[in-house]
mmCIF file of C-alpha atoms in Angstrom:
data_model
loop_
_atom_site.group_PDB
_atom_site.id
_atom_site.type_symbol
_atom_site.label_atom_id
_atom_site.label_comp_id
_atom_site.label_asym_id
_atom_site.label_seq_id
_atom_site.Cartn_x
_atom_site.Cartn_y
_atom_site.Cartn_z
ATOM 1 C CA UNK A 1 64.912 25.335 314.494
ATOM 2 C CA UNK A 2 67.774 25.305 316.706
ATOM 3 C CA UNK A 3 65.696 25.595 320.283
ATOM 4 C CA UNK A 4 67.282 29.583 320.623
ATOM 5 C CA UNK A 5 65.388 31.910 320.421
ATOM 6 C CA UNK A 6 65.976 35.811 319.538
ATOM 7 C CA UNK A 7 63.555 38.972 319.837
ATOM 8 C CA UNK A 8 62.942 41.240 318.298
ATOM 9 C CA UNK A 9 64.060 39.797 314.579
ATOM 10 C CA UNK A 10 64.218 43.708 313.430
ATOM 11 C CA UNK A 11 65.219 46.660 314.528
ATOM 12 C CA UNK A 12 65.311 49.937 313.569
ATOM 13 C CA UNK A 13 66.919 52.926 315.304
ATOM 14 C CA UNK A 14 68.371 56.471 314.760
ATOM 15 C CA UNK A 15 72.020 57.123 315.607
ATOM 16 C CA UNK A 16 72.227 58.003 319.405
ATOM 17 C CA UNK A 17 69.786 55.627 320.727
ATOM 18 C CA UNK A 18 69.836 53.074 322.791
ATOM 19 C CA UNK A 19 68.641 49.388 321.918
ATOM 20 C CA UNK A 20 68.275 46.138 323.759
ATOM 21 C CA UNK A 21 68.166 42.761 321.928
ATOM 22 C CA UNK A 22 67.244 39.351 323.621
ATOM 23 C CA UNK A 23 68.128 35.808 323.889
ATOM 24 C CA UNK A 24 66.614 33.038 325.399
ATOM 25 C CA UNK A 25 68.600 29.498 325.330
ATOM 26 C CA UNK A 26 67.668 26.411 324.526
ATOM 27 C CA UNK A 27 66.026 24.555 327.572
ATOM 28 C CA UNK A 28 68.660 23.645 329.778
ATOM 29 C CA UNK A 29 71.908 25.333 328.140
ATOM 30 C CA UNK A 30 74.052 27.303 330.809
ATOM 31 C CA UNK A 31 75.856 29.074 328.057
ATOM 32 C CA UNK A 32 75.135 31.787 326.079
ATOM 33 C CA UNK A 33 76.956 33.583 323.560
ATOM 34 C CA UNK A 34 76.579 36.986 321.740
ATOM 35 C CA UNK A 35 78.250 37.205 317.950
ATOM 36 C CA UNK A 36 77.880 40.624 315.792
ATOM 37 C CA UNK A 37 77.704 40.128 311.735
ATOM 38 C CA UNK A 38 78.621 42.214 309.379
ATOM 39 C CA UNK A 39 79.732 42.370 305.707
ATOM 40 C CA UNK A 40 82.778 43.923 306.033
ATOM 41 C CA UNK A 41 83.668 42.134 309.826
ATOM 42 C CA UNK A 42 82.252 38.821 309.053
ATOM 43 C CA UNK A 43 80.876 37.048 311.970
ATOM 44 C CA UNK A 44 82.476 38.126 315.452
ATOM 45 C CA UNK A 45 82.358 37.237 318.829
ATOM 46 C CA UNK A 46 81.489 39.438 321.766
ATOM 47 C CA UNK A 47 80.821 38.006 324.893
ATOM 48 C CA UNK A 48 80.006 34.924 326.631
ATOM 49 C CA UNK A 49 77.882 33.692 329.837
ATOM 50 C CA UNK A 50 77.630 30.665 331.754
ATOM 51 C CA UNK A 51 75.049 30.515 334.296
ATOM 52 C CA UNK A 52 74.952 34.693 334.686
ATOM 53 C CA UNK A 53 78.518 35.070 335.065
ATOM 54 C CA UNK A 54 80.668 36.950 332.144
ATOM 55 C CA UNK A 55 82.990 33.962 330.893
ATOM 56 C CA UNK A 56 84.712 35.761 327.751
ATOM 57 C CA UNK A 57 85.042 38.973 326.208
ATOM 58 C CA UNK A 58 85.782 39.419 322.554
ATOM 59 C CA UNK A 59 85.289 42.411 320.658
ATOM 60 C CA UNK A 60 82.966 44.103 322.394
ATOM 61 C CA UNK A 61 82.283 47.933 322.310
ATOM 62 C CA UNK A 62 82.348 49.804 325.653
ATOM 63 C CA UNK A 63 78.530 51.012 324.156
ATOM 64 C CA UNK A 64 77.737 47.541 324.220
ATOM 65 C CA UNK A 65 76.950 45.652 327.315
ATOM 66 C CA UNK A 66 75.321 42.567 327.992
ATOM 67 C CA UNK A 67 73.852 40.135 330.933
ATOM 68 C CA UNK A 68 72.883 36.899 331.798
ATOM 69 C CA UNK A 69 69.799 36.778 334.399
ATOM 70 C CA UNK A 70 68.629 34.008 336.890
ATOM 71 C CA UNK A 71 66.327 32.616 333.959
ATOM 72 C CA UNK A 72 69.090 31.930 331.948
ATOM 73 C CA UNK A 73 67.931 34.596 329.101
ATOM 74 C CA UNK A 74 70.831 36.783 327.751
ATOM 75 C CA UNK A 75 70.208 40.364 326.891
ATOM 76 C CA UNK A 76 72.604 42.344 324.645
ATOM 77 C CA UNK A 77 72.265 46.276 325.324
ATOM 78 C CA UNK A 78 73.964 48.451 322.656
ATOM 79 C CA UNK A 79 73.771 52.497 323.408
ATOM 80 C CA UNK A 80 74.989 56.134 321.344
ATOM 81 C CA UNK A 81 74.007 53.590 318.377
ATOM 82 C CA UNK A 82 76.512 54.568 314.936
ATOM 83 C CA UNK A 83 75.757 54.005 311.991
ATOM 84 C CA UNK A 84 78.465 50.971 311.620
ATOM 85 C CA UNK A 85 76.332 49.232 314.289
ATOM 86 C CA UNK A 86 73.599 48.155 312.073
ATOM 87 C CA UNK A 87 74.675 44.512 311.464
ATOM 88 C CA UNK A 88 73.150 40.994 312.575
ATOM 89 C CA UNK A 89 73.311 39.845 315.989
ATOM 90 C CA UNK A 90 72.963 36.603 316.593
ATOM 91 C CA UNK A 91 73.437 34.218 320.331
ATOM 92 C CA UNK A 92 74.201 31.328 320.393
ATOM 93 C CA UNK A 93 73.672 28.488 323.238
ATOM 94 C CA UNK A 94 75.761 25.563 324.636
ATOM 95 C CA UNK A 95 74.895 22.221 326.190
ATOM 96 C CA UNK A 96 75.350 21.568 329.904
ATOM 97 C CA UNK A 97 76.073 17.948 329.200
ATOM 98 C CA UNK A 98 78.083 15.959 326.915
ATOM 99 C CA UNK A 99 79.487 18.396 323.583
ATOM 100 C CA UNK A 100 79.852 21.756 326.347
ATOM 101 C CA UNK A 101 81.756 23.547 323.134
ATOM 102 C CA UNK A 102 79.224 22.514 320.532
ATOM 103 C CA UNK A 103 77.585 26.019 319.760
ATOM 104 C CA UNK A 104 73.573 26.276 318.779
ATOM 105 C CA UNK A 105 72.794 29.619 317.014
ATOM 106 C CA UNK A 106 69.548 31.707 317.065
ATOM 107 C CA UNK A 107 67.565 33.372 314.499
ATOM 108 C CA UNK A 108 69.449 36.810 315.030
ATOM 109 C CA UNK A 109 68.450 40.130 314.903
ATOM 110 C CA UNK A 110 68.868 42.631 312.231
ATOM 111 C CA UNK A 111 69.562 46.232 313.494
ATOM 112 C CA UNK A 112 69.586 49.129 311.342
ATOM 113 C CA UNK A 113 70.920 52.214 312.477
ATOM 114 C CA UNK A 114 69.530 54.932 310.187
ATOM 115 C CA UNK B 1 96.512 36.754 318.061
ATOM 116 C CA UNK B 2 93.407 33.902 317.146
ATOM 117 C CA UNK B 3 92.928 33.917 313.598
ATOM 118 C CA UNK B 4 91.287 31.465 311.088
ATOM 119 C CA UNK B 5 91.933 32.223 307.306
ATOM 120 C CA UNK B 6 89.107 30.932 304.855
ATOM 121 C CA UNK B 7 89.524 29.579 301.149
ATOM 122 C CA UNK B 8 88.336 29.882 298.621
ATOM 123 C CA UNK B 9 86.067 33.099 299.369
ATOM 124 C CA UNK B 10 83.798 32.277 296.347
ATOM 125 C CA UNK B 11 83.350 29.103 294.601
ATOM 126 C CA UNK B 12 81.151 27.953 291.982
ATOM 127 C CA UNK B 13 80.442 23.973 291.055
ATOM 128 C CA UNK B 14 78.008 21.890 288.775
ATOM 129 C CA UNK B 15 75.795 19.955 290.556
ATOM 130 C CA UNK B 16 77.184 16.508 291.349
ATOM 131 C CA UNK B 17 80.867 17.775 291.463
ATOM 132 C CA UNK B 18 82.792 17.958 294.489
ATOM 133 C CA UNK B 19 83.190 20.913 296.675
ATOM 134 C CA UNK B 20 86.501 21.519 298.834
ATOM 135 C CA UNK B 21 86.672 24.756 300.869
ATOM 136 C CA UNK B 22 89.679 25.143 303.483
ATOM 137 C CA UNK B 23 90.882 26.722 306.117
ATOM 138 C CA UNK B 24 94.311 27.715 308.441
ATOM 139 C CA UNK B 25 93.948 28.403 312.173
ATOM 140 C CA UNK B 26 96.721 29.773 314.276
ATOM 141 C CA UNK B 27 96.043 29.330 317.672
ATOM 142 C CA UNK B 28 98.077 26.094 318.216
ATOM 143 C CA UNK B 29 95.788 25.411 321.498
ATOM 144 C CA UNK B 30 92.455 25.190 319.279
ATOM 145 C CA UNK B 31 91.162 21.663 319.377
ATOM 146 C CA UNK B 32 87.592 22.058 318.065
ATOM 147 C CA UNK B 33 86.331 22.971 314.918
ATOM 148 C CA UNK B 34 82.745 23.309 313.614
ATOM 149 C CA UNK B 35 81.557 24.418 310.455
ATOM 150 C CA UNK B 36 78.101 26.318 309.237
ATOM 151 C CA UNK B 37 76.527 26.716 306.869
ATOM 152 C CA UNK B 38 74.092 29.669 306.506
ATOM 153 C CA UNK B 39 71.459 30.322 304.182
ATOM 154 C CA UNK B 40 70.700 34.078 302.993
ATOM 155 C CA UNK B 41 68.922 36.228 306.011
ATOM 156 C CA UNK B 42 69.288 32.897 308.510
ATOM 157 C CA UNK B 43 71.294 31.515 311.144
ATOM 158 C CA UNK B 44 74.483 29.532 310.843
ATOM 159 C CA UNK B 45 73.700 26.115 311.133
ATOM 160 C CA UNK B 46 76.101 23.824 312.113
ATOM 161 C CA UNK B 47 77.023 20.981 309.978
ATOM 162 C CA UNK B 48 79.842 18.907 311.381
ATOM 163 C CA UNK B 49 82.629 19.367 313.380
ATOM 164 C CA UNK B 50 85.585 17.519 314.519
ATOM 165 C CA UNK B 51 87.842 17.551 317.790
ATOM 166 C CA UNK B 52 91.714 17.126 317.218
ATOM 167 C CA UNK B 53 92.067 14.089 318.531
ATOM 168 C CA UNK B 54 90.516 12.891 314.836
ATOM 169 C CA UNK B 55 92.061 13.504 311.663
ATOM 170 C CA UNK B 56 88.685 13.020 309.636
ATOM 171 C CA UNK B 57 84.943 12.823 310.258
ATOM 172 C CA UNK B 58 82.136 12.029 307.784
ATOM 173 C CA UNK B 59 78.420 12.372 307.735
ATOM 174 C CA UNK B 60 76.974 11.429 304.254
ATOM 175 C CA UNK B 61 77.965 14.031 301.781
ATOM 176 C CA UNK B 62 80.114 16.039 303.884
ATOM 177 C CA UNK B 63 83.314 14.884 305.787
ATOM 178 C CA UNK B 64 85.935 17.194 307.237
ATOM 179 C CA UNK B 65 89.571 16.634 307.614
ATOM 180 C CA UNK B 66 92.124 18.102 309.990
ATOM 181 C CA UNK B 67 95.891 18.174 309.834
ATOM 182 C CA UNK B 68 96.872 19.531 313.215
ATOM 183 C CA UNK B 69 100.780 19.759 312.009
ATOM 184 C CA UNK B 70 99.874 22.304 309.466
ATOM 185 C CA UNK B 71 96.895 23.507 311.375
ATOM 186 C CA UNK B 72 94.831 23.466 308.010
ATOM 187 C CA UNK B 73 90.988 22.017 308.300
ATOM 188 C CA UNK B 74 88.726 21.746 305.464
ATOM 189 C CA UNK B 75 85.366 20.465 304.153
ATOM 190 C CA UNK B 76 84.561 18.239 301.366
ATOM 191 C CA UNK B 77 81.070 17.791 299.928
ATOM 192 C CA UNK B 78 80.151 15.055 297.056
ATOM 193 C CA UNK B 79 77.787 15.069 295.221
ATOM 194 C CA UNK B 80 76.764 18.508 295.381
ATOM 195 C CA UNK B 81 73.127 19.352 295.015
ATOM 196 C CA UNK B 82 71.481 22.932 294.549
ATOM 197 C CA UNK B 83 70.460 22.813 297.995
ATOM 198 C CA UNK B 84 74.123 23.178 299.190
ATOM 199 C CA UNK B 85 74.281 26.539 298.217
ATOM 200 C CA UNK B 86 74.767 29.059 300.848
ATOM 201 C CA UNK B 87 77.920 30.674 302.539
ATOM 202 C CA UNK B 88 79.971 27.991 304.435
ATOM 203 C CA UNK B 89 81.963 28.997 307.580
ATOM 204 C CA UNK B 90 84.471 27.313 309.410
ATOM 205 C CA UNK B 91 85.656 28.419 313.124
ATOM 206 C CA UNK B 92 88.219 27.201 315.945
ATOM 207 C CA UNK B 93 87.983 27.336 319.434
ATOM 208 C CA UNK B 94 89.002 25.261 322.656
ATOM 209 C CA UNK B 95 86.992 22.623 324.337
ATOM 210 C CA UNK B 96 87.624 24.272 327.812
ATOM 211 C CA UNK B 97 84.643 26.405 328.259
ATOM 212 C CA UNK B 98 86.223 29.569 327.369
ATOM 213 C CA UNK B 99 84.782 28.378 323.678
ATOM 214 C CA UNK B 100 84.620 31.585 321.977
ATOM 215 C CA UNK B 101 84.674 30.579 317.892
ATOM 216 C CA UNK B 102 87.137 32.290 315.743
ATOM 217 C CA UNK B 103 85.001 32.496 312.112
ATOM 218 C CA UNK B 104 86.811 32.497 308.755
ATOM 219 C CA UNK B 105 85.292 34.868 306.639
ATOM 220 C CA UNK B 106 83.389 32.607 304.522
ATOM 221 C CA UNK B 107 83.023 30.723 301.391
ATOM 222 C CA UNK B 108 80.425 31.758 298.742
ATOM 223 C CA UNK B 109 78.971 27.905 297.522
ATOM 224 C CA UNK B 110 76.822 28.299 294.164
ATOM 225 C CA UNK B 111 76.021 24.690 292.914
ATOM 226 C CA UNK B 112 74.284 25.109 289.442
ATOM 227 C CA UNK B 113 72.210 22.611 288.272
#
């Protein structure tokens, strides 16, 4: 157990919908990051947040949006849902002290898209 | 652009050989790199990693090399056991903050008894 934790661990959705997935980070990290996995796009990065601020952007949709809030939770909103959107999403956390770049995944989240 | 390349994609060992899986990054300016190692249906876990200012790092079984010159990385794990199976990844990023990961693609590790 890596201290991150994820909700919901499924999801299932029809194409057009809108979906919101959400991290928490381990106590104390100021960094959170968002990666999408899928068979044929391996594991990708989307976004990152340090202490509710965007940081980095990777390959993020324009659908896709995310935020950090004053708790330090992370939520990852993905709208008009497509079928290639059903993949694992998994965040990730980062210490405040000492290794800043080591990286601390959570359980993810599988969305289906159906 | 950032890009790490991942090799072998599949590989397949008795158990008690030796494992080598490697990978090229091309982002000169990358200076960390972690590996993971994830189970079927769970999250990567990391592993090990090393920073460049180390050309090798070990931690029982495992140890990871780096030749910054040739920007090649790779893992080594002895003695394998049929617990190490799962898909190893390796990734690159920058110590800065701005510490998005680059993933290879993955290796496939089957270690048969």
């Amino acid at each position: 157990d890596s201290g991150v934790t994820q909700t919901p661990k499924h999801l299932i959705t029809a194409t057009g919908q809108r979906v919101t997935l959400r991290c928490s980070p381990r106590s104390g990290d100021l960094s959170v990051y968002w990666y999408q996995q899928s068979l044929d796009q391996g594991l990708q990065f989307l976004i990152q947040y340090y202490n509710g601020e965007e940081r980095a952007k990777g390959n993020i949709l324009e659908r896709f949006s995310a935020q950090q809030f004053p708790d330090l939770h992370s939520e990852l909103n993905l709208s008009s849902l497509e079928l290639g959107d059903s993949a694992l999403y998994f965040c990730a956390s980062s210490p405040r002290q000492g290794k800043l770049y080591e990286q601390y995944f959570g359980p993810g989240t599988r969305l289906t898209v159906t | 652009g950032e890009n790490v390349e991942q090799h072998p994609s599949t590989l397949s060992v008795q158990e008690g050989d030796s494992a080598v899986i490697k990978c090229t990054y091309s982002d000169s300016a990358s200076n960390y790199f972690p590996w993971y190692k994830q189970e079927l249906g769970k999250r990567p876990q990391l592993i090990i990693d090393i920073r460049s200012n180390v050309g090798e790092k070990k931690d029982q079984r495992i140890a990871v090399t780096l030749n910054k010159t040739a920007k090649h990385f790779s893992l080594h794990i002895t003695e394998t056991q049929p617990e190490d199976s799962a898909v190893y990844f390796c990734a690159a990023s920058k110590t800065g903050g701005y510490n998005k990961l680059i993933f290879g693609a993955g290796t496939r590790l089957a270690v048969h008894p």
